[in-house]
XYZ file of C-alpha atoms in Angstrom:
386
model
C 96.462 263.662 202.705
C 95.168 264.411 199.369
C 94.185 267.549 197.230
C 91.274 268.258 194.873
C 90.277 270.561 192.047
C 93.697 270.883 190.429
C 92.469 272.247 187.075
C 93.445 275.774 188.034
C 97.192 275.054 187.593
C 96.742 274.645 183.889
C 93.981 277.141 183.686
C 96.563 279.799 184.376
C 98.709 278.396 181.598
C 96.463 277.668 178.794
C 93.998 280.061 177.108
C 90.549 278.715 176.411
C 90.422 279.600 172.797
C 89.946 276.094 171.377
C 89.053 275.738 167.674
C 86.330 273.104 166.868
C 84.901 272.022 163.506
C 81.700 273.811 162.598
C 79.146 271.480 160.845
C 75.429 272.019 159.899
C 74.619 268.606 158.473
C 71.851 266.578 160.311
C 72.576 263.695 162.610
C 72.636 260.175 161.233
C 72.684 256.982 163.200
C 73.095 253.559 161.785
C 71.441 250.401 163.314
C 74.602 248.773 163.991
C 77.602 251.468 164.051
C 80.144 249.111 165.523
C 82.791 248.619 162.818
C 84.761 246.075 164.685
C 85.309 243.328 162.029
C 86.284 240.716 164.781
C 83.760 240.973 167.816
C 85.498 238.257 169.529
C 88.639 240.411 169.984
C 88.440 243.808 171.879
C 88.497 246.641 169.242
C 90.700 248.516 171.607
C 93.380 245.901 171.432
C 92.824 245.524 167.694
C 93.903 249.134 167.383
C 96.306 249.231 170.252
C 99.136 250.297 167.791
C 97.177 253.363 167.161
C 96.347 254.071 170.762
C 99.842 253.284 172.166
C 102.020 253.859 169.006
C 105.716 255.303 169.400
C 105.039 258.888 170.565
C 106.895 261.274 167.848
C 108.504 264.487 168.203
C 105.236 266.127 166.973
C 103.594 264.547 169.655
C 106.088 265.938 172.421
C 105.590 269.449 170.645
C 101.867 269.185 170.889
C 101.985 268.164 174.566
C 104.321 270.947 175.404
C 102.079 273.555 173.595
C 99.104 272.125 175.551
C 100.420 273.894 178.729
C 101.749 276.972 176.760
C 100.024 279.908 175.315
C 99.152 278.219 172.147
C 95.785 276.985 171.267
C 95.594 273.077 171.226
C 95.761 271.348 167.770
C 92.564 269.923 166.228
C 91.671 267.591 163.606
C 89.527 269.478 160.979
C 86.545 267.671 159.520
C 85.560 268.785 156.169
C 82.107 267.787 154.406
C 82.040 270.773 152.214
C 82.479 268.299 149.152
C 79.325 266.408 149.810
C 76.495 268.652 150.696
C 74.121 265.716 150.923
C 76.346 263.758 153.361
C 74.829 263.163 156.697
C 76.931 263.697 160.127
C 77.963 260.222 161.608
C 79.106 260.254 165.181
C 81.240 257.233 164.520
C 82.991 258.907 161.707
C 83.599 262.148 163.946
C 84.907 259.775 166.653
C 87.369 258.165 164.528
C 88.367 261.440 162.945
C 89.409 262.540 166.615
C 91.109 259.458 167.146
C 93.630 260.367 164.674
C 95.480 262.540 166.971
C 98.071 260.348 168.578
C 97.910 262.085 171.972
C 94.202 262.054 172.294
C 92.594 259.387 174.461
C 89.829 257.248 173.273
C 87.220 258.506 175.800
C 88.324 262.256 174.985
C 87.737 261.575 171.326
C 84.271 260.100 172.180
C 83.651 263.292 174.250
C 84.766 265.495 171.259
C 82.398 263.666 169.138
C 79.516 264.009 171.247
C 80.106 267.821 171.466
C 79.930 267.809 167.768
C 76.473 266.183 168.022
C 75.082 269.000 169.824
C 76.743 271.357 167.375
C 75.397 269.755 164.172
C 72.059 268.638 165.506
C 68.947 270.206 164.066
C 66.604 269.234 166.898
C 63.860 271.779 167.708
C 63.412 270.815 171.404
C 65.526 269.910 174.440
C 63.722 266.533 174.602
C 64.561 265.718 171.097
C 68.068 266.862 171.300
C 68.692 264.783 174.634
C 67.330 261.750 172.737
C 69.758 262.196 169.897
C 72.666 262.715 172.296
C 71.598 259.328 174.021
C 71.520 257.549 170.734
C 75.030 258.980 169.955
C 76.296 257.940 173.290
C 74.910 254.425 172.805
C 76.477 254.335 169.340
C 79.947 255.068 170.577
C 79.708 252.623 173.709
C 78.849 249.749 171.208
C 81.956 250.627 169.166
C 83.881 248.594 171.693
C 81.687 247.150 174.564
C 84.879 246.053 176.377
C 86.403 249.457 176.729
C 85.883 250.806 180.202
C 87.080 254.389 179.589
C 84.937 254.735 176.558
C 81.733 253.785 178.384
C 82.738 255.842 181.469
C 83.669 258.949 179.336
C 80.380 258.790 177.434
C 78.267 258.359 180.751
C 80.064 261.215 182.527
C 79.674 263.503 179.491
C 75.854 262.898 179.583
C 75.861 263.582 183.344
C 77.974 266.623 183.221
C 76.433 268.276 180.217
C 72.736 267.745 180.977
C 72.889 268.390 184.799
C 71.906 271.833 185.031
C 68.627 273.121 186.149
C 69.064 276.365 184.058
C 68.102 274.424 180.923
C 64.432 274.335 182.309
C 63.967 278.162 182.351
C 65.645 278.999 178.831
C 64.427 279.283 175.372
C 65.715 276.183 173.105
C 68.347 278.209 171.453
C 69.810 279.553 174.661
C 69.638 276.072 176.253
C 71.370 274.602 173.290
C 74.210 277.038 173.568
C 74.448 276.445 177.343
C 74.698 272.782 176.432
C 77.430 273.161 173.940
C 79.202 275.404 176.056
C 79.224 272.725 178.975
C 80.071 269.993 176.390
C 83.097 271.980 175.120
C 84.150 272.745 178.684
C 84.126 269.009 179.657
C 86.044 268.318 176.658
C 88.782 270.935 177.744
C 88.956 269.425 181.180
C 89.522 265.837 179.965
C 92.010 267.053 177.456
C 93.972 268.673 180.102
C 93.763 265.745 182.758
C 96.996 264.197 181.642
C 98.844 267.426 182.172
C 97.416 267.853 185.594
C 98.232 264.398 186.862
C 101.847 264.947 185.514
C 102.090 268.045 187.690
C 100.555 266.484 190.799
C 102.700 263.618 190.587
C 105.997 265.595 190.707
C 106.283 265.840 194.464
C 106.530 262.073 194.701
C 109.336 261.505 192.363
C 112.681 262.328 193.997
C 116.276 262.632 192.793
C 118.005 259.162 192.677
C 114.880 257.103 192.673
C 114.201 253.941 190.633
C 110.684 253.667 189.145
C 109.329 250.341 187.787
C 106.665 250.865 185.074
C 104.574 248.222 183.257
C 103.899 248.321 179.496
C 103.155 251.688 177.794
C 100.636 254.097 179.508
C 100.511 257.594 177.904
C 99.819 259.270 181.353
C 102.787 257.442 182.847
C 104.828 258.607 180.081
C 103.687 262.147 180.647
C 104.461 262.055 184.311
C 108.051 260.733 183.417
C 108.438 263.074 180.809
C 107.597 266.001 183.111
C 109.982 264.793 185.671
C 112.798 264.642 183.018
C 111.865 268.254 181.841
C 112.054 269.284 185.442
C 115.730 268.086 185.722
C 114.938 265.217 188.048
C 117.514 262.442 188.058
C 115.680 259.152 188.199
C 116.038 255.709 186.826
C 113.261 253.476 185.143
C 112.808 249.837 184.984
C 110.431 248.902 182.094
C 108.692 245.595 181.704
C 108.599 244.144 178.052
C 104.821 244.184 178.160
C 104.235 240.901 176.478
C 102.362 239.817 174.208
C 102.089 243.217 172.505
C 105.663 244.438 173.692
C 104.248 247.882 174.566
C 107.063 248.370 177.102
C 109.586 248.339 174.291
C 107.889 251.558 172.817
C 107.989 253.142 176.374
C 111.787 252.359 176.681
C 112.527 253.796 173.339
C 110.710 257.080 174.146
C 112.375 257.432 177.524
C 115.719 256.684 175.828
C 115.009 259.708 173.641
C 114.520 261.957 176.554
C 117.941 260.708 178.008
C 116.283 259.033 180.966
C 118.301 256.034 182.112
C 116.020 253.003 181.441
C 116.471 249.318 181.847
C 114.172 246.769 179.937
C 113.086 243.781 181.842
C 111.211 240.555 180.699
C 107.875 240.457 182.581
C 108.865 237.394 184.752
C 111.872 239.408 186.059
C 109.688 241.788 188.189
C 110.239 240.023 191.501
C 113.740 239.430 190.767
C 114.340 243.328 190.341
C 111.875 244.704 193.008
C 114.561 245.293 195.505
C 116.190 247.880 193.195
C 112.816 249.614 192.986
C 111.639 252.666 195.126
C 108.081 253.075 193.516
C 105.861 251.331 191.039
C 103.930 253.514 188.512
C 100.892 252.115 186.428
C 98.369 253.410 184.321
C 94.716 252.044 184.244
C 92.076 251.192 181.931
C 89.501 251.858 184.525
C 89.143 252.787 187.997
C 86.277 250.893 189.832
C 84.078 251.777 192.864
C 86.225 249.785 195.268
C 89.247 252.079 194.536
C 90.734 249.175 192.704
C 92.165 249.247 189.011
C 91.624 247.319 185.790
C 94.641 247.471 183.561
C 96.792 245.441 181.303
C 97.647 241.992 182.188
C 100.372 241.569 184.731
C 99.495 244.776 186.745
C 98.052 242.546 189.578
C 101.041 240.329 190.009
C 103.359 243.504 190.094
C 101.332 244.962 192.743
C 101.277 241.763 194.848
C 105.218 241.662 194.681
C 105.539 245.387 195.604
C 103.246 245.047 198.386
C 105.080 241.964 199.884
C 108.264 243.904 199.658
C 106.748 247.325 200.922
C 107.191 249.244 197.784
C 104.551 251.904 196.964
C 102.273 251.450 193.995
C 101.072 254.551 192.287
C 98.298 254.585 189.772
C 97.954 257.649 187.130
C 94.408 257.704 185.676
C 92.166 260.281 184.285
C 88.703 260.728 185.979
C 86.920 259.836 182.906
C 88.094 256.239 183.555
C 86.080 256.304 186.814
C 83.522 253.307 186.215
C 80.480 252.353 188.125
C 81.911 248.932 188.269
C 82.532 246.630 191.426
C 84.478 243.362 190.359
C 84.769 240.838 192.973
C 87.394 238.829 191.290
C 89.530 238.458 188.266
C 86.726 236.962 186.253
C 83.963 239.356 187.345
C 84.426 241.642 184.371
C 83.754 241.670 180.618
C 86.721 240.018 179.148
C 88.825 241.977 176.592
C 90.460 239.682 174.338
C 93.519 239.815 172.351
C 95.625 237.514 170.243
C 98.719 236.016 171.496
C 101.776 234.889 169.473
C 103.888 232.440 171.318
C 106.315 232.116 168.189
C 105.703 228.503 167.869
C 102.720 226.340 166.863
C 100.137 225.665 169.681
C 98.406 222.334 169.450
C 94.600 222.830 169.253
C 94.119 220.800 172.463
C 95.884 223.429 174.410
C 93.860 226.201 175.862
C 95.433 229.723 175.692
C 94.473 232.590 178.050
C 93.694 235.674 175.784
C 92.422 238.029 178.473
C 94.078 241.408 177.965
C 93.625 242.856 181.478
C 93.410 242.086 185.110
C 91.918 243.424 188.159
C 94.056 244.866 190.971
C 92.258 245.178 194.503
C 92.610 248.548 196.448
C 94.621 247.011 199.247
C 97.570 246.636 196.901
C 97.624 250.285 195.809
C 99.047 253.340 197.573
C 97.805 256.317 195.951
C 95.939 257.383 192.679
C 97.008 260.464 190.853
C 94.134 261.953 188.922
C 93.027 265.107 187.714
C 90.619 265.399 190.698
C 93.692 265.342 192.979
C 95.957 262.657 194.772
C 93.487 260.195 196.138
C 93.807 257.243 198.285
C 91.845 254.301 197.002
C 89.159 254.527 199.880
C 88.149 258.089 198.554
C 87.416 256.831 194.807
C 83.766 255.560 195.910
C 83.176 259.212 197.240
C 84.451 260.785 194.058
C 82.389 258.364 191.914
C 79.315 259.472 193.828
C 80.155 263.326 193.107
C 80.800 262.651 189.497
C 77.795 260.690 188.676
C 75.402 262.508 191.368
């Protein structure tokens, strides 16, 4: 049994008065907008500290305000000091990424909305061409990022998928386009809150939850459960080599949630204590499987063998039109690994940052579209990209 269209839960709690930066500069594109200084290593993992840094009390306040009656916080962009400066979608994207609670894909969606707002095109065809160029520029920023590519593709589909644009004058059509763009950004921004609410019925008092590394949406699920005064315990993997699990355990400790830190190789040893596994996802693929940080697959294998449910928390903008057949059938996302000791040059080191978990090892996916079984994902993908 699964539910759909849960966004009304937050619509009742959050007013739609969202402030957005106003710009009048013309759109400017670079031939090579990818600022990644080391193309051999995923830009996502080069900036992982920025994406998955320790969540501060300010972030918790912003997260609480997101479901209250306060307008969401935004990062203002000021170009007033240089009237000749042209708008850059990459600069706008990086500006939005400064918000610690804003996902990379949502930052891209906000940046694309700013493209519509600041563009000086005079026809819909010209505007759509500029939007496509901006989307391609963002996707080239990190070609290994599944959520960034999927978010840009979904934005383009959602914003331009309306027949009303064919029957309106340009100004009206542009206004409608901008309205849809901002609505899509709002929906994407609220996704994490919706997922946290939908997952609460599955977290029961006295349960023990195993989590892997640091996922902002999984943290939101656990934080919401703690705020609902549920009594539960968390086993948190260390998340080597970037040790992201240490950050999650620190944040859970601040919320007075009982947490136990495990080395990654102790998952099977500790699985008999676990009632359920919660993981995030870099991407959800057409088969219903997920691509996530390295180690997710082996955790799912152990959980399946011991009849423990594996739950995935993932926003719908991470749904990607991919169908990997095995672990090597996807673009590798590489990250540097420090073993603490010198490694001989003749020794080959596996530097892939993520693995693929097939759908048969997953129980449910908690998304802003509802609580889905893995077999339903392909149907939802068809609806999203139709």
